[in-house]
Structures are given as structure tokens and as C-alpha cells.
CSV table of C-alpha atoms in Angstrom, one decimal:
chain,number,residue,atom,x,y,z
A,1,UNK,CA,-228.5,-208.7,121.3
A,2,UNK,CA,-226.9,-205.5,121.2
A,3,UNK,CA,-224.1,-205.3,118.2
A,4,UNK,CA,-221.3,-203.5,117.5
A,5,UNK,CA,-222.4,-200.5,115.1
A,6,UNK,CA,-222.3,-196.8,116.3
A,7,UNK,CA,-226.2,-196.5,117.1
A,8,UNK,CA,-226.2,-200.0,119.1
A,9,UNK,CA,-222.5,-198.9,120.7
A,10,UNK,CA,-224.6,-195.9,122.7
A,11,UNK,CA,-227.1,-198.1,124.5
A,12,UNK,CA,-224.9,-200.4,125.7
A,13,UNK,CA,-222.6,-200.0,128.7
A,14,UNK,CA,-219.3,-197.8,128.4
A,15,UNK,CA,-217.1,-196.4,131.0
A,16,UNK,CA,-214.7,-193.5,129.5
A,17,UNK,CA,-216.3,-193.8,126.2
A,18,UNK,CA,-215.3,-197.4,125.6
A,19,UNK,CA,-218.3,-200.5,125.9
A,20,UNK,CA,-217.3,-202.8,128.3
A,21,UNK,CA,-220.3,-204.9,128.2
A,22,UNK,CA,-220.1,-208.3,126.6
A,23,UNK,CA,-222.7,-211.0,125.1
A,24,UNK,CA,-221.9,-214.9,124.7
A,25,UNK,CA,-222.3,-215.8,121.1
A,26,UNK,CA,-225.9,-217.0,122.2
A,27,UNK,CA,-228.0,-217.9,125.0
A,28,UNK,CA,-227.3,-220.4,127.5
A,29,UNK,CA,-231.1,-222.2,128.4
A,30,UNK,CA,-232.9,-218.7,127.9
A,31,UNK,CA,-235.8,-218.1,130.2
A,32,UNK,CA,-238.8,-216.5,127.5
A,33,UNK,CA,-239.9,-213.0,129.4
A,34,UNK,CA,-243.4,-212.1,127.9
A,35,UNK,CA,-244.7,-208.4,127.6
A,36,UNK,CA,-242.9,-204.8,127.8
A,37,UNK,CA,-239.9,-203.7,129.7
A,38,UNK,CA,-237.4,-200.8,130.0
A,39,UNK,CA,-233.8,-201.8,130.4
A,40,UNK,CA,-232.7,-200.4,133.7
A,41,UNK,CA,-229.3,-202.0,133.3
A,42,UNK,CA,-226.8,-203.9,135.7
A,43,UNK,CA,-226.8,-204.0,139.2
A,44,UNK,CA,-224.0,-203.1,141.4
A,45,UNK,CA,-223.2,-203.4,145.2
A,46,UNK,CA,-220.8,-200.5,145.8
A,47,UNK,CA,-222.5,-197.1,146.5
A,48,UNK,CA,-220.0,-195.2,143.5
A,49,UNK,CA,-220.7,-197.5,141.1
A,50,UNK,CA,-224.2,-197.4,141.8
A,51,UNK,CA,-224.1,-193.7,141.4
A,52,UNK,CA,-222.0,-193.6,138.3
A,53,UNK,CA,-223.2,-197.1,136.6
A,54,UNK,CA,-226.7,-198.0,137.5
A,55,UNK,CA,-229.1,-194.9,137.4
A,56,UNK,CA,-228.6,-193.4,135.0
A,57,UNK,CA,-231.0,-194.4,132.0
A,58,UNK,CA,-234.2,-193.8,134.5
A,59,UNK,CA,-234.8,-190.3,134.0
A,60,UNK,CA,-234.4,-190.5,129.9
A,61,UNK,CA,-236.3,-193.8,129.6
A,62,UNK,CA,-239.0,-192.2,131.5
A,63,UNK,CA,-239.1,-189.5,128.6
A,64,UNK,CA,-240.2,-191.9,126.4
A,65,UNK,CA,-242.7,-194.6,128.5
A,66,UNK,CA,-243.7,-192.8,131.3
A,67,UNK,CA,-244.4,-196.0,134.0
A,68,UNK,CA,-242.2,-198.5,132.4
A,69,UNK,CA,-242.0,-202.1,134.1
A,70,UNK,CA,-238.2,-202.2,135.0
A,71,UNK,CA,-235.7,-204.7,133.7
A,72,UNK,CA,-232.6,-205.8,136.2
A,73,UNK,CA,-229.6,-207.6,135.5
A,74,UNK,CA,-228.4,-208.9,138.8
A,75,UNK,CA,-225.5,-211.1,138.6
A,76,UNK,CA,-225.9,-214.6,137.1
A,77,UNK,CA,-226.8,-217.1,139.7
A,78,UNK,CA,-228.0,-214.6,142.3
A,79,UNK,CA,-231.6,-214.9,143.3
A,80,UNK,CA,-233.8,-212.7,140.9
A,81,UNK,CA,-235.3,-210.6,143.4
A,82,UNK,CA,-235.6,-207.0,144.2
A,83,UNK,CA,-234.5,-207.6,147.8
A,84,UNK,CA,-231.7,-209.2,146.7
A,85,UNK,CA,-230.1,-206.1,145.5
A,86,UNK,CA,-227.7,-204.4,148.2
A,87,UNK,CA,-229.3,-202.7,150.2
A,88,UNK,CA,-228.1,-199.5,148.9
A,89,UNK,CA,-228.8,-199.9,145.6
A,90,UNK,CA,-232.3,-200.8,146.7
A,91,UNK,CA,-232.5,-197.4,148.4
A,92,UNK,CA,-231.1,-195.2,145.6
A,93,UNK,CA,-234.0,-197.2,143.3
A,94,UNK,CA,-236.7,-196.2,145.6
A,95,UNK,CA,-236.1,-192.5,145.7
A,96,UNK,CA,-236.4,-192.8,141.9
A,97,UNK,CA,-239.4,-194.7,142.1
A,98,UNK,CA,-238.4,-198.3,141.5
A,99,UNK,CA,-239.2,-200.9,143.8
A,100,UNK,CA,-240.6,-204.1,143.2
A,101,UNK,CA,-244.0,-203.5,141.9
A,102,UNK,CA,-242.5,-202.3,138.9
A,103,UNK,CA,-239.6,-204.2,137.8
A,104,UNK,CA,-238.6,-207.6,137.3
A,105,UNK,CA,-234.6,-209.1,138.0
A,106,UNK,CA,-232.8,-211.7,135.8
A,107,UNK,CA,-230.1,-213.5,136.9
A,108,UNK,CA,-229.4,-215.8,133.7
A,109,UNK,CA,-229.8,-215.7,129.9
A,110,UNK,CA,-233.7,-214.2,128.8
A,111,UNK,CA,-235.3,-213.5,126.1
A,112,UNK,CA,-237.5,-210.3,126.6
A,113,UNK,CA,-240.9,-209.7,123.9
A,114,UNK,CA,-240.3,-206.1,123.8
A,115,UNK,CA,-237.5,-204.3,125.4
A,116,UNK,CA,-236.8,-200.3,125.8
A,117,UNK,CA,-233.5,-199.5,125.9
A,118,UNK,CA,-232.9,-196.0,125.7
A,119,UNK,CA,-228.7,-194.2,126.0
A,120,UNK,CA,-227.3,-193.7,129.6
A,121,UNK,CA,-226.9,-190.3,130.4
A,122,UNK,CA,-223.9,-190.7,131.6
A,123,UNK,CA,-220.9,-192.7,132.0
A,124,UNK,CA,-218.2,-193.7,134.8
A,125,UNK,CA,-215.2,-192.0,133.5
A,126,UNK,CA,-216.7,-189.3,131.3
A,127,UNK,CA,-218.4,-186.3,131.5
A,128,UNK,CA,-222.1,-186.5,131.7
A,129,UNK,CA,-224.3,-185.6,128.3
A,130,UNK,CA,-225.9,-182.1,128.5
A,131,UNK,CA,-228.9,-183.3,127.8
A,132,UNK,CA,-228.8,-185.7,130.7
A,133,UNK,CA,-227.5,-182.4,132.4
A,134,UNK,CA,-230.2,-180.2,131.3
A,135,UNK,CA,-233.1,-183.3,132.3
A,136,UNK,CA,-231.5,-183.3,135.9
A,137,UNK,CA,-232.0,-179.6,135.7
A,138,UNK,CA,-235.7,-180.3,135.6
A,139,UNK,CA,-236.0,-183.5,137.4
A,140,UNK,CA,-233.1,-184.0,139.7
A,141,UNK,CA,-232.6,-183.5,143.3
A,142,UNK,CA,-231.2,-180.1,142.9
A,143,UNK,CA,-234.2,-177.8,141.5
A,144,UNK,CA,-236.2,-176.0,144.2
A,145,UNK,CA,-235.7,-172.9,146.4
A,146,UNK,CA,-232.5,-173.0,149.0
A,147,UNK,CA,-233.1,-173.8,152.6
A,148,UNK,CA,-230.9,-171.5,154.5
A,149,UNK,CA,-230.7,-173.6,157.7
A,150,UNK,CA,-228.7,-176.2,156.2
A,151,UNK,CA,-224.5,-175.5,156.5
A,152,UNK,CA,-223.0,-172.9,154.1
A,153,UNK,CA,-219.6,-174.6,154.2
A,154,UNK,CA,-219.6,-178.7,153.9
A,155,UNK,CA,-216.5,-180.6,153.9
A,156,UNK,CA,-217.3,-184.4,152.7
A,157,UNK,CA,-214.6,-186.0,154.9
A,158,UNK,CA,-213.5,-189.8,154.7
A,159,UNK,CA,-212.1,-190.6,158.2
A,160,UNK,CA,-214.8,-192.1,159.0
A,161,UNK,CA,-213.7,-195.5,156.5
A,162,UNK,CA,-210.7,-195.3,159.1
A,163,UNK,CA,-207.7,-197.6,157.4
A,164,UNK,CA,-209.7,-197.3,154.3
A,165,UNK,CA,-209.6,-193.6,154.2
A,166,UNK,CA,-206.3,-193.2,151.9
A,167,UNK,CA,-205.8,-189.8,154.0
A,168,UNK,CA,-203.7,-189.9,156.9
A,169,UNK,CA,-204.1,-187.0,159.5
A,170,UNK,CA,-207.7,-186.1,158.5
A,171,UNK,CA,-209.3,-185.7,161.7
A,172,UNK,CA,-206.9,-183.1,162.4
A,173,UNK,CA,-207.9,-181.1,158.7
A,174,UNK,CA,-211.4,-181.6,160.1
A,175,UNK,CA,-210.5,-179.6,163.2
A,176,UNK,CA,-209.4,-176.8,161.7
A,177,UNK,CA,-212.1,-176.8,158.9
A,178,UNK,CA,-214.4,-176.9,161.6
A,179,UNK,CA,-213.0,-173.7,163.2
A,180,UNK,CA,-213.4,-171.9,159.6
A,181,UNK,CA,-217.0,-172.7,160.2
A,182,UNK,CA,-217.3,-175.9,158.0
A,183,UNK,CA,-219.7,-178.4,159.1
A,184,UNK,CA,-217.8,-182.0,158.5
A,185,UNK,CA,-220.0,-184.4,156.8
A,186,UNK,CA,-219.4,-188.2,156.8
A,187,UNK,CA,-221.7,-189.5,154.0
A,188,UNK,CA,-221.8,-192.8,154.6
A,189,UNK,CA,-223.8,-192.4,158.3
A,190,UNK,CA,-226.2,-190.3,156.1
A,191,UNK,CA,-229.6,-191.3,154.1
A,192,UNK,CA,-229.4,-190.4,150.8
A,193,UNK,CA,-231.8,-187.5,151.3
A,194,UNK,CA,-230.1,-185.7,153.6
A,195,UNK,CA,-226.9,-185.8,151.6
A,196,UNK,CA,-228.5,-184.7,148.9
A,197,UNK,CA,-230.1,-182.0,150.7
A,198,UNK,CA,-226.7,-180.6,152.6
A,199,UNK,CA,-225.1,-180.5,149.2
A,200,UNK,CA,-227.8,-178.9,147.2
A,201,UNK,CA,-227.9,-175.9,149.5
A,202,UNK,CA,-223.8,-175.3,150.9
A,203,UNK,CA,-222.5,-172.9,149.4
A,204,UNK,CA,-219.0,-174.5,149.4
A,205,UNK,CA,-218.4,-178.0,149.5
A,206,UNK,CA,-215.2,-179.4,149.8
A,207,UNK,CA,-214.2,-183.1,149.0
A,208,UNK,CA,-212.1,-185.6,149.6
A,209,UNK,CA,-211.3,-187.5,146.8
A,210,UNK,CA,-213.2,-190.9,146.9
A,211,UNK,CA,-217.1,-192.4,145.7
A,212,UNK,CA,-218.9,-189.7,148.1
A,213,UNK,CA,-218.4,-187.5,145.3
A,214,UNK,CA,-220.5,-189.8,143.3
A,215,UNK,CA,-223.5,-188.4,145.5
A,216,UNK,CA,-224.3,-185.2,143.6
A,217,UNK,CA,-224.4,-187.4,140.2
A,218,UNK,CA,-227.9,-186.8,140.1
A,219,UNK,CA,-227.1,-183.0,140.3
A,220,UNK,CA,-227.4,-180.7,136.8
A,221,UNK,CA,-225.9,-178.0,135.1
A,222,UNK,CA,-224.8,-175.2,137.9
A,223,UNK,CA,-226.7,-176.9,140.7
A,224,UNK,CA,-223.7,-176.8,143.2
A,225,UNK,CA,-222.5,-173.1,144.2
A,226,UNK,CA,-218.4,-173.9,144.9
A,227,UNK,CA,-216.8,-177.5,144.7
A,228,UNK,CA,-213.6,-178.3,145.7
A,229,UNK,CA,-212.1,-181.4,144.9
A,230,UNK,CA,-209.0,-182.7,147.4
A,231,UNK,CA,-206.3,-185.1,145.6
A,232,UNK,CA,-205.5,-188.4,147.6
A,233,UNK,CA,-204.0,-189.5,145.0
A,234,UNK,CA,-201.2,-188.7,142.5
A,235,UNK,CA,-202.7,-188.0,139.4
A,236,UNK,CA,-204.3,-184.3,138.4
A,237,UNK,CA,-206.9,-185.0,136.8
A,238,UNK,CA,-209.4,-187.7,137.7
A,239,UNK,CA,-212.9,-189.2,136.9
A,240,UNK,CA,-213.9,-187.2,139.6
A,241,UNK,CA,-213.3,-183.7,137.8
A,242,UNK,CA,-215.6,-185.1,135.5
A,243,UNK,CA,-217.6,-185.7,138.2
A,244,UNK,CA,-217.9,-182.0,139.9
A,245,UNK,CA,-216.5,-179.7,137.5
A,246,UNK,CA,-220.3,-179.9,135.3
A,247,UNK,CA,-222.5,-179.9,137.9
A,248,UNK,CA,-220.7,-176.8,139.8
A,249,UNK,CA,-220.7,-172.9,138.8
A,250,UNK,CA,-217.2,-173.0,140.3
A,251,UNK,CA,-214.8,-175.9,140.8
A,252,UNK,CA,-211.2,-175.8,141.8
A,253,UNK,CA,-208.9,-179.0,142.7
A,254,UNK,CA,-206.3,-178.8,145.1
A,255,UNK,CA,-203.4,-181.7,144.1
A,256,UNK,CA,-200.8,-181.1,146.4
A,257,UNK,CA,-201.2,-184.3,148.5
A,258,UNK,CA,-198.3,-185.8,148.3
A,259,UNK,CA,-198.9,-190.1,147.2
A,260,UNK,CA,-196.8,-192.1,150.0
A,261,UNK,CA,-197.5,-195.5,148.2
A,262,UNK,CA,-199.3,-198.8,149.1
A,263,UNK,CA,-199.7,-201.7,151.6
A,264,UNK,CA,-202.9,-203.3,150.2
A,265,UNK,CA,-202.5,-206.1,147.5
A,266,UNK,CA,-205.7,-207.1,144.8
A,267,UNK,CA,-206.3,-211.0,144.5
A,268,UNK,CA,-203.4,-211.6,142.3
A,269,UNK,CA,-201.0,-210.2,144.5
A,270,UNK,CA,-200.2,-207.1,142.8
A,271,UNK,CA,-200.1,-203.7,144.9
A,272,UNK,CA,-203.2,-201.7,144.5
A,273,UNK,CA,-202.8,-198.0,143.9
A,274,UNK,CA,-205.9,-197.0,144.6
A,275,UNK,CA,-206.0,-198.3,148.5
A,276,UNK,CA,-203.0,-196.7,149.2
A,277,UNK,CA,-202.2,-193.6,151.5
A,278,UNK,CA,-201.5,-190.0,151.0
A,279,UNK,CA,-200.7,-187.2,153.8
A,280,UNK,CA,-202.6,-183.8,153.8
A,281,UNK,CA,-200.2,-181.1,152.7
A,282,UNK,CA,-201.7,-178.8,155.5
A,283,UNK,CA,-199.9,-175.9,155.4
A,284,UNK,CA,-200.3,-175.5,151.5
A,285,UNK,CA,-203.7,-176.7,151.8
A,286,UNK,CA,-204.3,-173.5,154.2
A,287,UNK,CA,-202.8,-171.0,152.0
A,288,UNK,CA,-205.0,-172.6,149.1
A,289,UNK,CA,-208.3,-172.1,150.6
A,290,UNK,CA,-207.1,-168.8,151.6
A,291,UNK,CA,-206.1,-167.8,148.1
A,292,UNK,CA,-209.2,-168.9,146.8
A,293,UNK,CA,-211.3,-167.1,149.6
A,294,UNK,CA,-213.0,-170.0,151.8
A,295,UNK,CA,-211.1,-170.0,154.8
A,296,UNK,CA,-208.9,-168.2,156.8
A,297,UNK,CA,-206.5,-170.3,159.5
A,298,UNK,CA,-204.6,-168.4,161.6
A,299,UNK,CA,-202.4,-171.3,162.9
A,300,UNK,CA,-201.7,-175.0,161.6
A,301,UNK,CA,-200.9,-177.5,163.9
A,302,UNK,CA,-198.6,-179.3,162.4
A,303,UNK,CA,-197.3,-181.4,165.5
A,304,UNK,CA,-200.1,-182.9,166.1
A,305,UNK,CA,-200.4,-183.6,161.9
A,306,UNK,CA,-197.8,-185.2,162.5
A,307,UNK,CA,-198.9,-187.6,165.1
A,308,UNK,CA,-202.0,-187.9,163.5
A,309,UNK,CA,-200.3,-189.2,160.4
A,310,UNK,CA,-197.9,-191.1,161.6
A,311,UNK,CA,-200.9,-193.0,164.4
A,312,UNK,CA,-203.2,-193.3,161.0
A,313,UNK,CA,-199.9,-194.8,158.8
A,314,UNK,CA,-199.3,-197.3,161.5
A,315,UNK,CA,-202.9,-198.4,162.0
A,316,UNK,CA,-203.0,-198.9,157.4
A,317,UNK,CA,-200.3,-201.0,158.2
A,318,UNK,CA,-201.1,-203.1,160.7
A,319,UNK,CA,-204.3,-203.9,159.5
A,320,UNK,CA,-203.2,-204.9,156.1
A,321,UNK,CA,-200.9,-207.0,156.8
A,322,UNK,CA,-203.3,-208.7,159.5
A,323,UNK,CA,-205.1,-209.3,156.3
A,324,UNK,CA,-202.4,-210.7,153.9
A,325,UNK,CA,-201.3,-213.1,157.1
A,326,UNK,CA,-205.0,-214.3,157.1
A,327,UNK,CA,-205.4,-214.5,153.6
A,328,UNK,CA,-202.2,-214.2,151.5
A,329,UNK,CA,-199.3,-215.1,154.1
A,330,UNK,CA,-197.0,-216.1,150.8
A,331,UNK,CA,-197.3,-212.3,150.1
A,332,UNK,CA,-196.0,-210.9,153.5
A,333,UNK,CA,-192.6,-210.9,153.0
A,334,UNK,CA,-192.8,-208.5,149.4
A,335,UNK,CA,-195.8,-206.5,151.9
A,336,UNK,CA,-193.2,-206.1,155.2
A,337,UNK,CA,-191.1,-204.5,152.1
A,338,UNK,CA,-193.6,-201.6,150.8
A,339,UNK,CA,-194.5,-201.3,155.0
A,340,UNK,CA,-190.8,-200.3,155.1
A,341,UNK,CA,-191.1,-197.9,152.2
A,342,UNK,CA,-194.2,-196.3,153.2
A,343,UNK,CA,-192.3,-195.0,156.8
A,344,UNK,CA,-189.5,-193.9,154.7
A,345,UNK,CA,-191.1,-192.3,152.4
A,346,UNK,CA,-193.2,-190.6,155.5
A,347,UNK,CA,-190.2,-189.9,157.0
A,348,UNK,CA,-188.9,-188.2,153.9
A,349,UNK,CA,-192.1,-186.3,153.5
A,350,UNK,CA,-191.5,-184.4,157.5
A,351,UNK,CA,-189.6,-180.6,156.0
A,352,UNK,CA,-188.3,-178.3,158.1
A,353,UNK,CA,-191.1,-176.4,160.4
A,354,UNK,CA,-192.7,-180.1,160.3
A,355,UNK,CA,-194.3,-179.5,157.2
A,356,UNK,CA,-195.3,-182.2,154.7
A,357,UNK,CA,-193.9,-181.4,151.3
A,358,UNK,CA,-193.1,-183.4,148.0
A,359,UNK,CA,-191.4,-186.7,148.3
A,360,UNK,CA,-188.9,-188.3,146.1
A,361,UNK,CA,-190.5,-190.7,143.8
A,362,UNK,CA,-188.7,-194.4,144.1
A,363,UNK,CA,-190.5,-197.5,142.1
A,364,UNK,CA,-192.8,-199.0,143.8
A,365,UNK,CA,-190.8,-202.9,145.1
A,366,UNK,CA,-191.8,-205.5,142.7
């Protein structure tokens, strides 16, 4: 097993520069895995932490056994097959050549003959290594000569998650992108390919902050022309910076969304942050791409923002507290209270010209 000096610290798994692996103090009725194996890592099930988590010792392991037989960890007690991986993960594995010819999954304690376990490129929560950088230069999706019938201007939208989107108003951002000539791409509806493909040749891509912009992960050093990175959530800088800001010859972030708050609680019943809801600043959103010369809009529409926010706030709402009745009903009371706050604090947010502007920050109900 891996230990805890500096050498062994870099091959196992760290988010943000810290390991968060961990190893029983020894094995529980090992399984004995004869022959030669590279250590692929863990499995995951959700398509950013695949991007971010899983990958990312293929390309340096294959700099030092070129064919390797694969080694999975899949979750203990799941069946130990390749097909048993989500579905996505099984995808992303098969454009990098693993499938199941050529690895094996473990789902409980094993003891491997000879294992290769060579430092993960990169890290959720950190910025990749430039070598991993300068190895995606060569072998990642983004070498190659650019195809000029793809869109020049991409904005990665999330409306499509619908409640889950964290954005409220979008589709109504998306029509006026759309009439500065951006092509709106929903990444989810989209093989992995092809999202590859429309980011590699835009020649501005705008996001909205969220695990889509875990596609270009696989992207080196100056591989993306323009990125722009849209806050949907209150802090300034995020993993996400980390994210764009390497793989991009120019990257600005636009952080004036202004954080409304939460309706959505995690298992123990505390609120979680990170499904709550933001509202496009439009109007300063416009003058931003403007003043950084992407788009020109002559006119924002900021009634139907409005409606568009306020139709989107309501249907977060409903639908998670249709959840905690189902689920958590002992929670709905403190929930009908954040509900409450999150249409003030909406209401707050509507300015004068119906703009949306800063809002006054209250703690959040315990």
C-alpha cells in the first residue's frame, strides 16, 4: 500500500493538493491478482468528476508501458465489470482506448503481482502539471488543423438541467447570445466527440459555471482561442479558473451574478450551496462582453428577464420542496423558510429600469 512519504503522496489521489484517499490498516479477504497492470484509478459516475478524477494517469502511464492491462477500482460491492461502469465513464474510457479487453475492475481488497502506478496529471481543484499540459499538447484532443465550419462563438449553456441549472432566466441570455451570432450548446445532448470538436475550433467560448467545463480537461497549453467563464455562484475564484484559465490563450471571468441563496438540502439536512440559484446580471453582463469585444447588444430585454426569472425561481422551488415532502417532510418547515427568502431576496435584487443588481447579504436561516 501506498504510504505517507512525499514520493508515495504523488501517486496517490489528491484534490487541491491534499490526498484524500485512504487504506484500511490491512486487507479484508484479499483476492491474489496474478501478472502486470497499470493503475487506472477510481471510478466515478458523474461526468465532472470523471473528467477531473478518473483520466488522468492514462496518457503518462502510457509513456512508460505502452499497451498496459488496466486496473479499476469500482466501488466495493459493485460487480467487477467493465459494463458496470456508468455509462459515461465507459464512453470517455473508449475514446482513450480502454475498454474491456484491456483492463480488469476490483470491487474489494486485492493483491496485485506487479502494479504501475505512475502521478495523475492533474487534480480536481488544482491546476493541471505542465507536463501533463505539454503531453495533451501532443496527444490530446486539441492538436490538428481547425475546421472552419464549426461555430466561431459557443456559449456552453445549462438550461437544459432545467431546476438544476442554478441560473435563472437563461434561455432569455441564450436569445440574445444567439443574435450576437453565438451558437448555444447544451453539452449534455452531445457525444463526447462533438463537444470536443465545437470547443477545439470556436474561437470564443463562453461558460456557464458548472461540470461542462470539465469537457476541455483533456485540452493543453493554448489549445482554446477565448474562454469566458460565467459565475453562478458567489465566490471569484473557483476550481473552474483552474480549469480554463491553462488551457486558454485568453480567459476572462465575469462574477457579477448576483447568489440569491438555496432551497435544496444534502442528506443531513443542511442547505447546499452549490444547488442553489443565481440571476443573470444581464445588463452588466452586455456591457461586459462588449468591453471585452465579443458581442455587441443593442437592446436587453429585461421584462421578459424578469419573467423568465421569476417562472425559473418558482419552478426550483416547487420542485424541491416536492422532494423534501417525499423524502425529508421533517425538513419542510425550515425549507418553506429559505423558499421565502429566496423571493425576497429576488424581489430585492429587481433595480430601477428592471435591472438585476447586488443584493443585500442576510445569513442564510439555520
Amino acid at each position: 500500500m501506498l504510504g505517507d512519504d512525499p514520493e508515495s503522496m504523488l501517486l496517490r489521489h489528491n484534490r487541491s493538493g491534499q490526498v484524500v484517499d485512504h487504506f484500511a490498516p490491512a486487507p479484508r479477504d484479499p483476492v491474489i491478482l496474478r501478472g502486470s497492470y497499470a493503475y487506472l484509478g477510481r471510478t466515478f459516475g458523474h461526468f465532472g468528476h470523471i473528467m477531473s478524477e478518473m483520466i488522468h494517469r492514462i496518457l503518462p502511464s502510457r509513456q512508460v508501458a505502452k499497451r498496459p492491462h488496466w486496473l479499476i477500482v469500482h466501488q466495493r460491492g459493485s460487480p467487477p465489470t467493465f459494463e458496470a461502469l456508468a455509462p459515461v465513464a465507459q464512453a470517455m474510457l473508449r475514446l482513450l482506448g480502454v475498454n474491456e479487453r484491456n483492463c480488469t475492475v476490483i470491487a474489494k481488497d486485492t493483491i496485485v503481482e506487479e502494479l504501475l502506478i505512475v502521478e495523475a496529471g492533474a487534480e480536481l481543484g488544482s491546476v493541471p502539471k505542465g507536463w501533463y499540459l505539454d503531453l495533451l499538447n501532443r496527444r490530446g484532443p486539441g492538436r490538428g488543423p481547425l475546421d472552419d465550419t464549426f461555430p466561431k462563438k459557443v456559449y456552453v449553456s445549462r438550461s437544459g438541467l432545467e431546476d438544476k441549472s442554478g441560473l435563472l432566466g437563461e434561455k432569455v441570455l441564450e436569445s440574445i447570445l444567439v443574435d450576437a451570432g453565438f451558437h448555444i450548446m447544451y453539452s449534455e445532448k452531445l457525444p463526447l466527440p462533438r463537444q470536443f470538436a465545437l470547443y477545439r475550433n470556436a474561437e470564443v467560448l463562453l461558460f456557464a459555471e458548472g461540470s461542462a467545463c470539465h469537457g476541455v480537461e483533456l485540452f493543453g497549453h493554448d489549445t482554446l482561442r477565448h474562454a469566458i467563464l460565467m459565475n453562478r455562484r458567489p465566490k471569484v475564484a473557483t476550481a473552474f479558473d483552474r480549469v480554463l484559465a491553462p488551457r486558454a490563450r485568453r480567459f476572462d471571468h465575469f462574477t457579477g451574478n448576483p447568489f440569491f441563496g438555496t432551497a435544496a438540502f444534502n442528506g443531513r439536512g443542511d442547505p447546499r450551496a452549490d444547488r442553489g440559484v443565481s440571476a443573470i446580471a444581464l445588463h452588466d453582463l452586455v456591457a461586459f462582453l462588449a468591453e471585452i469585444g465579443v458581442a455587441t447588444v443593442p437592446r436587453v430585454p429585461a421584462l421578459a428577464y424578469l419573467a423568465a426569472a421569476h417562472a425559473d425561481l418558482t419552478l426550483y422551488t416547487d420542485r424541491a420542496t416536492a422532494v423534501t415532502r417525499r423524502l425529508q417532510p421533517e425538513l419542510l418547515p425550515k425549507q418553506l423558510a429559505l423558499v421565502e427568502r429566496l423571493h425576497d431576496v429576488f424581489t430585492a435584487s429587481v433595480q430601477a429600469g428592471a435591472r438585476i443588481g447586488p443584493v443585500p447579504r442576510h445569513p442564510m436561516p439555520a
